[in-house]
Coordinates of C-alpha atoms and ligand atoms in Angstrom, one line a residue:
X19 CA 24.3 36.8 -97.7
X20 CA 24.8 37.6 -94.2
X21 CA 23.7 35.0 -91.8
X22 CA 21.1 36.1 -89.1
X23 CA 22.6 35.5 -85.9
X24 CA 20.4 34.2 -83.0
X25 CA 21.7 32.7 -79.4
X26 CA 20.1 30.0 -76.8
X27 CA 21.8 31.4 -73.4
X28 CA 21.1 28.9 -70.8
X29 CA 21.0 28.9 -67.0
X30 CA 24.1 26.7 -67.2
X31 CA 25.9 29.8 -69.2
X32 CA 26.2 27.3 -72.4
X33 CA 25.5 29.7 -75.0
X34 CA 24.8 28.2 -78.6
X35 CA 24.7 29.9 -81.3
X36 CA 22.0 29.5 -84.5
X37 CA 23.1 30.6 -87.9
X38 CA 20.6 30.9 -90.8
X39 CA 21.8 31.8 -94.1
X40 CA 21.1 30.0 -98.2
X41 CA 24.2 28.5 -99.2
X42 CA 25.5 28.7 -95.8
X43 CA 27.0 25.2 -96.1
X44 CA 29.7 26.4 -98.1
X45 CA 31.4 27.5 -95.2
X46 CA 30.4 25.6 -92.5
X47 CA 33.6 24.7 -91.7
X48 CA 34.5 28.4 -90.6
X49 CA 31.4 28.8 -88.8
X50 CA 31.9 25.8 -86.7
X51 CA 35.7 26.9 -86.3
X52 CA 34.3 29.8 -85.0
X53 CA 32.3 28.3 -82.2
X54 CA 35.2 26.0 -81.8
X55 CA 38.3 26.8 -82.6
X56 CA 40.0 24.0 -80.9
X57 CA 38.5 21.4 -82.0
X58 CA 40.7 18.3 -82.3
X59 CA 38.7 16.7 -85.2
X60 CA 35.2 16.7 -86.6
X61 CA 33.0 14.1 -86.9
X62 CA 30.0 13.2 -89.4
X63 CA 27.1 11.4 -88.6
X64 CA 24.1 11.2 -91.3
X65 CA 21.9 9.0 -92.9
X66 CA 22.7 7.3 -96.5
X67 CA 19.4 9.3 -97.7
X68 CA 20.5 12.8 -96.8
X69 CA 24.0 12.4 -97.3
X70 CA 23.6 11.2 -101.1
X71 CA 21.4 14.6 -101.7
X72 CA 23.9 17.1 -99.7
X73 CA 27.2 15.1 -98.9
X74 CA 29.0 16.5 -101.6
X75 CA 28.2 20.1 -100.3
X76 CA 29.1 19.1 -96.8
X77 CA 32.1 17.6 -97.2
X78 CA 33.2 20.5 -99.7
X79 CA 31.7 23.5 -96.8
X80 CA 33.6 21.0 -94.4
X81 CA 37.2 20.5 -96.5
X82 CA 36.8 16.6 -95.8
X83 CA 39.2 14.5 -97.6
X84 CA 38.6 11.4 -98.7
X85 CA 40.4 9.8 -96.1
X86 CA 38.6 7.1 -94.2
X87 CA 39.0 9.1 -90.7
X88 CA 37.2 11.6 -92.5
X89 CA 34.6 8.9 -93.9
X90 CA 30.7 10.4 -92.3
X91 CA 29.2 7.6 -90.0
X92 CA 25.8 7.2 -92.0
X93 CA 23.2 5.3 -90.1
X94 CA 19.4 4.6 -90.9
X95 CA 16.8 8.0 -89.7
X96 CA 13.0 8.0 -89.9
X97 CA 11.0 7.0 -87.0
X98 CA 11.4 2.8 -86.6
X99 CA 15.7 3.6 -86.7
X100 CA 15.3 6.2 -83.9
X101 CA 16.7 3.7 -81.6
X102 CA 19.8 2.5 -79.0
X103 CA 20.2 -0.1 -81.2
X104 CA 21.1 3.1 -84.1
X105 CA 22.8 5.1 -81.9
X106 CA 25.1 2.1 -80.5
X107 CA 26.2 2.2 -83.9
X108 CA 27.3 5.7 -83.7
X109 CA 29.1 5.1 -80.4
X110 CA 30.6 1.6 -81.4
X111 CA 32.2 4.1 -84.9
X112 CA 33.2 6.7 -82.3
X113 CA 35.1 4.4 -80.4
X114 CA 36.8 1.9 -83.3
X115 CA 37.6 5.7 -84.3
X116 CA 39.1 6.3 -81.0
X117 CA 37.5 9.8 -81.1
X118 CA 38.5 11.6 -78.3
X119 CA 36.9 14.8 -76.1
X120 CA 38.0 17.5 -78.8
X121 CA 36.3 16.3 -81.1
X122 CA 33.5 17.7 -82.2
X123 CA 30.0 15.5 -83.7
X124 CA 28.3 17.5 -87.2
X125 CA 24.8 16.0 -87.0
X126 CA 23.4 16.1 -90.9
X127 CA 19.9 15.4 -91.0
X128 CA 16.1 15.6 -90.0
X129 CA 15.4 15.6 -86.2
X130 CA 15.8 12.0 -86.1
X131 CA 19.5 12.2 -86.9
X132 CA 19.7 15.2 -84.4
X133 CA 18.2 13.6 -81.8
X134 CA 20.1 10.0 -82.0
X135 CA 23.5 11.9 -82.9
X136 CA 23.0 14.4 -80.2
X137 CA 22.3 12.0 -77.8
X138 CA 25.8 9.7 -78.8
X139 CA 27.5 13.0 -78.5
X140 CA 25.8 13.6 -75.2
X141 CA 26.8 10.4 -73.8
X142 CA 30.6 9.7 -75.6
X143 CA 33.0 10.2 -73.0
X144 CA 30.3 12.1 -70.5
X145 CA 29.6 14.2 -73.8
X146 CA 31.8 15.9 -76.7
X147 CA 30.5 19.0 -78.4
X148 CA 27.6 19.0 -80.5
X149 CA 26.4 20.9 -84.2
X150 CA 23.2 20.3 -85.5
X151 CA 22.8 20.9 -89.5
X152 CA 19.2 20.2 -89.2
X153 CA 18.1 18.9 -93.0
X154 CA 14.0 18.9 -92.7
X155 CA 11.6 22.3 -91.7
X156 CA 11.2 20.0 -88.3
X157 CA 14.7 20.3 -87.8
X158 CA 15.5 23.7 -88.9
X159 CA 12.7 25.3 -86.9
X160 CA 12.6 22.8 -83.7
X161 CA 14.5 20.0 -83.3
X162 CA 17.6 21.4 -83.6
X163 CA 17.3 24.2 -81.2
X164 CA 16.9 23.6 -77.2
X165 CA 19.0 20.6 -76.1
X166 CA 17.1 17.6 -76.1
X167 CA 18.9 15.0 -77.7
X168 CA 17.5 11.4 -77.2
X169 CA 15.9 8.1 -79.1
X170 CA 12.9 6.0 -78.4
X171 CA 11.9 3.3 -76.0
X172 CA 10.2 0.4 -77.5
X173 CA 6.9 1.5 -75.1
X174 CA 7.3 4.5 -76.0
X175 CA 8.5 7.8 -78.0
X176 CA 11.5 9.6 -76.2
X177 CA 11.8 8.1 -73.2
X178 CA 15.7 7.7 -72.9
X179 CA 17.4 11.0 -73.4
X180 CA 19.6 14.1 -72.3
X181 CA 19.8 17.7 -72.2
X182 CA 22.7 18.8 -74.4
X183 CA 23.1 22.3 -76.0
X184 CA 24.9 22.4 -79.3
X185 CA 27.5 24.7 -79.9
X186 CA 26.1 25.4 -83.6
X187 CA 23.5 25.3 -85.3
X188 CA 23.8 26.2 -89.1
X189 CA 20.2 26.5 -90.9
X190 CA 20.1 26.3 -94.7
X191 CA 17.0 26.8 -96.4
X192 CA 18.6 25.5 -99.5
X193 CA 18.8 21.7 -98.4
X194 CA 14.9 21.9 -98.0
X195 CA 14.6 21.7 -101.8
X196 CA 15.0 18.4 -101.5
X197 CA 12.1 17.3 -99.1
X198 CA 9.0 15.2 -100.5
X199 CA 6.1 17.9 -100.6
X200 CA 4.2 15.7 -97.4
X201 CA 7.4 16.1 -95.9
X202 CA 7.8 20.1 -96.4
X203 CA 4.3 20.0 -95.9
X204 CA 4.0 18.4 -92.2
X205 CA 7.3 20.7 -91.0
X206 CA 5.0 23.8 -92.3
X207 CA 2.3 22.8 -89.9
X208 CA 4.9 23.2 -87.1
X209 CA 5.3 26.7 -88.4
X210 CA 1.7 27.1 -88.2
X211 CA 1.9 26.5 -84.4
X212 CA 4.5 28.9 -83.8
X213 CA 2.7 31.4 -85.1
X214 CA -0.8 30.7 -83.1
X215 CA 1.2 30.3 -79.8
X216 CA 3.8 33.1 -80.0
X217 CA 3.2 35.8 -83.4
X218 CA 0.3 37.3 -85.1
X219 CA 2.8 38.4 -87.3
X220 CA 4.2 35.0 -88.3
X221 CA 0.6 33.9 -88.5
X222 CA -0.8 36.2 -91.0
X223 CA 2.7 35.8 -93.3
X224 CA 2.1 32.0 -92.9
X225 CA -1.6 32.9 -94.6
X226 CA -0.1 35.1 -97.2
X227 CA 2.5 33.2 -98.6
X228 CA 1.9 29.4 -98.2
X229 CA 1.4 28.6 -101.2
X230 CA 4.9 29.8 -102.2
X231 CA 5.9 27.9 -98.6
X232 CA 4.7 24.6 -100.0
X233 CA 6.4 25.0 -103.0
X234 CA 9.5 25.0 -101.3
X235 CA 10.8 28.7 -101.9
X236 CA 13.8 29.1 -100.1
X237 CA 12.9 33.1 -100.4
X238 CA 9.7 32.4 -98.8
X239 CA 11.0 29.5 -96.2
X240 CA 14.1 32.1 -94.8
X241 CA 12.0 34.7 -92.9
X242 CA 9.5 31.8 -91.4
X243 CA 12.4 29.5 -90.4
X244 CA 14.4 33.0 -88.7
X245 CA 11.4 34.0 -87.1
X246 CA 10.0 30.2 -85.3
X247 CA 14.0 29.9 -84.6
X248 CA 14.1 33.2 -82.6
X249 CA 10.6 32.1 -80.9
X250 CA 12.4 28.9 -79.7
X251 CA 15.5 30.4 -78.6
X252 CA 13.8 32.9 -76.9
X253 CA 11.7 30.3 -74.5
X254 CA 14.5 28.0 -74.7
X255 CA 16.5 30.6 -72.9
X256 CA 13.7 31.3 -70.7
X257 CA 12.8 27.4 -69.9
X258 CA 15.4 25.3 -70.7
X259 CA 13.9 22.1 -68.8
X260 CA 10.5 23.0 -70.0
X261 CA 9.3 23.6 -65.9
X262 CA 6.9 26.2 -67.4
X263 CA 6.8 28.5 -70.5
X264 CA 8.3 25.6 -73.1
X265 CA 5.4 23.9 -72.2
X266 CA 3.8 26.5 -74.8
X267 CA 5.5 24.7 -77.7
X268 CA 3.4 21.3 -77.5
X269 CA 0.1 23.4 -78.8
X270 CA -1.8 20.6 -80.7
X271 CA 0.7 17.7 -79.2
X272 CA -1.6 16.1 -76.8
X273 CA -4.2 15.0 -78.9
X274 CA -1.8 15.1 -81.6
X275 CA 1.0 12.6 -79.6
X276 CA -2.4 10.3 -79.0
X277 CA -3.7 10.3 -82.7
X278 CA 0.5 9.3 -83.2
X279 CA 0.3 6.5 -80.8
X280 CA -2.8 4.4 -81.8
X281 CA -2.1 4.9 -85.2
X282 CA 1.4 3.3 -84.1
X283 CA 3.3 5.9 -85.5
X284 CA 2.7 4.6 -89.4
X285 CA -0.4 6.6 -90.9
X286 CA 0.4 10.5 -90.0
X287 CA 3.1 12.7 -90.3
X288 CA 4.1 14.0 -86.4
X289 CA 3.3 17.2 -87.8
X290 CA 0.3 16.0 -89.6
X291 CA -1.1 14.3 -86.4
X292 CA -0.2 18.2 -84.7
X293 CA -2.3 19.8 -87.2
X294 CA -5.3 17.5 -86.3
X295 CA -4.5 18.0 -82.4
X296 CA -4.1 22.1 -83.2
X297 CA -7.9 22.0 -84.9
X298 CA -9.4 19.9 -81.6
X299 CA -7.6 21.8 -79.4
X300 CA -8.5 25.3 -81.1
X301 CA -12.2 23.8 -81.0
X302 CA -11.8 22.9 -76.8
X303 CA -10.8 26.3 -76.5
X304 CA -13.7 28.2 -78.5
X305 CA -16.4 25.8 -76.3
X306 CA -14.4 26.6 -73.5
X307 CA -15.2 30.7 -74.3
X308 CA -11.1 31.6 -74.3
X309 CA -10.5 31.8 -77.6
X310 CA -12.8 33.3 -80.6
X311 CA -15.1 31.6 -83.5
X312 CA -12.8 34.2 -85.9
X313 CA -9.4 33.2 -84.6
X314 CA -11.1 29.5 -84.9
X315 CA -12.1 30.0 -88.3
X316 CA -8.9 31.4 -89.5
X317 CA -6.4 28.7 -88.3
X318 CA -8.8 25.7 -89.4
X319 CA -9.1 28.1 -92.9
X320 CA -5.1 28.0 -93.3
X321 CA -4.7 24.4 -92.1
X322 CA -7.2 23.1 -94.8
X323 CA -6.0 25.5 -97.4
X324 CA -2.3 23.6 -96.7
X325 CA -3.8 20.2 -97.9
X326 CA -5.8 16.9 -97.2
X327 CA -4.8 15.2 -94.5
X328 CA -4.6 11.5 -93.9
X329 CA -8.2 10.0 -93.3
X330 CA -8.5 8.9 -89.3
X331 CA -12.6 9.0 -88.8
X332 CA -12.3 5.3 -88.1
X333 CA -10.2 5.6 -85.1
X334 CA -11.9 4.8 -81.6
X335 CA -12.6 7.5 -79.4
X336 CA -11.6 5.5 -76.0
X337 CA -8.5 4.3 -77.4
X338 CA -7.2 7.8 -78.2
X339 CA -8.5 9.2 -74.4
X340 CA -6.1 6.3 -72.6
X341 CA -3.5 7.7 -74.6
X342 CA -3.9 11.2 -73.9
X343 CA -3.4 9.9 -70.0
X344 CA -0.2 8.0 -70.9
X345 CA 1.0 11.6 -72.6
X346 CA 4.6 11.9 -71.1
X347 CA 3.3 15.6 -70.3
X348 CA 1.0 14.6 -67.5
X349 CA 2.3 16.2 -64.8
X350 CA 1.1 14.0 -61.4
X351 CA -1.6 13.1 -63.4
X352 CA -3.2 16.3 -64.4
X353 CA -3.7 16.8 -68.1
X354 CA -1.9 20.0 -69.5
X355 CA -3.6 21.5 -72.5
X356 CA -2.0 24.4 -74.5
X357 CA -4.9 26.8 -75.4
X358 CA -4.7 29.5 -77.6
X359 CA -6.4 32.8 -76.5
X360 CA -6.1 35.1 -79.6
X361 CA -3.8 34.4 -82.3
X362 CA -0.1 35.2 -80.9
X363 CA -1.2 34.4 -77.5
X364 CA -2.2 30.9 -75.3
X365 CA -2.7 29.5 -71.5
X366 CA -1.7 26.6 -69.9
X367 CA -5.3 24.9 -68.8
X368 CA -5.0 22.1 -66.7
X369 CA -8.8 21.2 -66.1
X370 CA -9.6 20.5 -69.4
X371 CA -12.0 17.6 -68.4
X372 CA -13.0 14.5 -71.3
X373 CA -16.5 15.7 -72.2
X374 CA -14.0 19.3 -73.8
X375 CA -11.8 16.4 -75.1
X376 CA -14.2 14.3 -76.4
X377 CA -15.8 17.9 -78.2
X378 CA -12.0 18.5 -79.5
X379 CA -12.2 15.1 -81.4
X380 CA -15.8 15.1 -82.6
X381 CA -14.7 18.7 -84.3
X382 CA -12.0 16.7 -86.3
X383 CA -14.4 14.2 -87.2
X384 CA -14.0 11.2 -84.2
X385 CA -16.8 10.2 -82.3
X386 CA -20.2 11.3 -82.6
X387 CA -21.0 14.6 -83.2
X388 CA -22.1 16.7 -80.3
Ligands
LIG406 N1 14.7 17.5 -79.8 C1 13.5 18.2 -80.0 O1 13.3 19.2 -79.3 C2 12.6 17.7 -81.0 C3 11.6 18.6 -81.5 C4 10.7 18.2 -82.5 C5 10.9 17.0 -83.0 N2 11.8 16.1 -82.6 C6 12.0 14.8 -83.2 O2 12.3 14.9 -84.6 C7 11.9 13.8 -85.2 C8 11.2 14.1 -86.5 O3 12.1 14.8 -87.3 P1 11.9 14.9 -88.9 O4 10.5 15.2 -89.2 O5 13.0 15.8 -89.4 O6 12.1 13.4 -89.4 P2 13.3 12.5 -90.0 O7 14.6 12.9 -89.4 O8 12.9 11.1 -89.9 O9 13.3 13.0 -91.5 C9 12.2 12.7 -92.3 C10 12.6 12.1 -93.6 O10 13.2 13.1 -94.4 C11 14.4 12.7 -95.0 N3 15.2 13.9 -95.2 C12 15.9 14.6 -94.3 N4 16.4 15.7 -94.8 C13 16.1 15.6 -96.1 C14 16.3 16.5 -97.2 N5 16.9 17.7 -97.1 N6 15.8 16.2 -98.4 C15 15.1 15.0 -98.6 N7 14.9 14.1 -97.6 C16 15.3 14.5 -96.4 C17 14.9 11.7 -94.0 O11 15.8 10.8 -94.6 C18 13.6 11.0 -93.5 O12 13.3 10.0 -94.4 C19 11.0 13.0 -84.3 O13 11.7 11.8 -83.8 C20 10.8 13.9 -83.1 O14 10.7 13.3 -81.9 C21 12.7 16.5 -81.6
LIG407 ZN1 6.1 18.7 -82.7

């Protein structure tokens, strides 16, 4: 099958390219010789989890030997590993390798692997080249695509990081097969988001064929991941340091980075806590008279039909306020909310005061009612 071919172009004339094909790992190798033909060596980092499930179809797509040179660095992924600590690790095996600035880093994973082995390759030697093969729906439809590379801070998610385009990014659908259904699950609630903040059309093909979404169809995953790709390439190109129009992309993510935060990161899925921050915010924005009961009803309608999420009626609603206000998106402390205004469409509001967010959470069952 014939990849489709999208490109991030960048005001610093980097131009990366995203190619999204089934089976494309089989020649991987030729599409990263492509991108960079004189590369000096490559250089794997994964995680023992993904690697065991798709190793042998890298390293064939990739003509590794078994030499030890050749040997992927595997280190830890999910949240907790997401750390200097991990990535010191990738940078001490860089080094002992004495890897030098030809080389090229083949991140194999979710966005935690993407974002720790993106940010080693940022900082090695002032920064070697970069491909993402992103592993999870997160990955494949986010993570992977726009730069930021980075790891967490123990006070908080993020905080240390870089902007460093990759020169590939190769998307397989295939190698989502293997994702836990809450896993598949929470990436498709990302998709969800796309299509509120950027495409009716994406919207209405999410409602028509989740079901075969959820079951994991690569059939029904390719045209979804192509089309939330070319939405983030296309405002990556536009806003690559996210001074304005990325800002669009973190629809759902205030309340849905606060719900993360005092549930310290263990109860939701990111994307589950963005599906609960997506149905407050969509209900801020009906009381707020921007966005209709009927666009409303139809996101909360799709979000439900995807599956239960995670119980959080207990949670207090003071504690989740502070952490709204500790958001790394206040700008000079004004709260930035990403509204919807009709399906495909959504403002920036930045006077969205706490009686609209206290109404957001008491609509996904926090608080009083009111
Ligand atoms: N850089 C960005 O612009 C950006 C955007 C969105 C999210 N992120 C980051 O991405 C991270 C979340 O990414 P994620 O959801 O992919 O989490 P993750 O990388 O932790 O992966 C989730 C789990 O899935 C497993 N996994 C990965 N691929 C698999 C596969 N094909 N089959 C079976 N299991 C597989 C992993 O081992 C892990 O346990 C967060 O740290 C977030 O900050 C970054
Ligand atoms: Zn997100």
């Amino acid at each position: 099958m014939t990849p489709h071919i999208l490109e991030v172009r960048t005001r610093s004339a980097h131009v990366s390219r995203i190619l999204i094909a089934p089976g494309l790992l089989a020649s991987i190798g030729a599409a990263i010789a492509d991108v960079c033909p004189d590369a000096s060596r490559l250089v794997v980092v994964s995680s023992p989890t993904v690697w065991r499930l798709h190793g042998d179809a890298v390293r064939r797509g990739l003509s590794l030997d078994d030499r030890d040179d050749d040997a992927p660095v595997l280190v830890t992924d999910g949240e907790k590993a997401k750390t200097m600590a991990t990535m010191g690790k990738v940078h001490d095996a860089l080094v002992a390798r004495g890897v030098d600035r030809k080389a090229v880093l083949v991140a194999v994973g979710g966005g935690v692997i993407g974002d720790l082995a993106g940010f080693a390759a940022a900082s090695y030697l002032r920064g070697i080249r970069l491909v993402h093969v992103p592993t999870t729906v997160v990955a494949q439809t986010d993570s992977a695509i726009g730069g930021k590379v980075g790891v967490n801070h123990r006070l908080g998610k993020n905080l240390l990081g870089a902007f460093h385009q990759p020169a590939l990014v190769a998307v397989d659908p295939t190698v989502l097969t293997t994702l836990s259904r809450r896993e598949l699950r929470a990436g498709l609630y990302e998709v969800v988001k796309y299509g509120v903040i950027a495409s009716a059309p994406l919207f209405a093909r999410c409602v028509e064929t989740m079901d075969a979404l959820l079951d994991g169809s690569p059939a029904a995953l390719l045209p979804v991941i192509t089309e939330c790709c070319a939405i983030k390439a296309d405002v990556v190109t536009r806003d690559e340091r996210e001074d304005g129009l990325r800002r669009i992309l973190n629809f759902g993510h205030t309340i849905g980075h606060a719900l993360e935060a005092v549930t310290n990161y263990r109860l939701l899925r990111h994307g589950e806590a963005v599906a609960y921050g997506m149905k407050a915010a969509s209900a801020i924005a009906v009381a707020r008279g921007a966005w209709s009961e009927s666009d409303h009803a139809a996101l909360v309608r799709l979000l439900d039909h995807m599956g239960p999420l995670p119980a959080i009626a207990g949670l207090d609603v003071g504690d989740i306020l502070a952490a709204t206000r500790r958001d790394k998106k206040v700008v000079a402390g004004t709260l930035h909310f990403v509204l919807p205004t009709r399906i495909g469409e959504t403002t920036i509001a930045t006077d969205v005061d706490e009686a609209q967010v206290r109404h957001g959470l008491s609509a996904i069952g926090i608080g009083p009612p009111r």
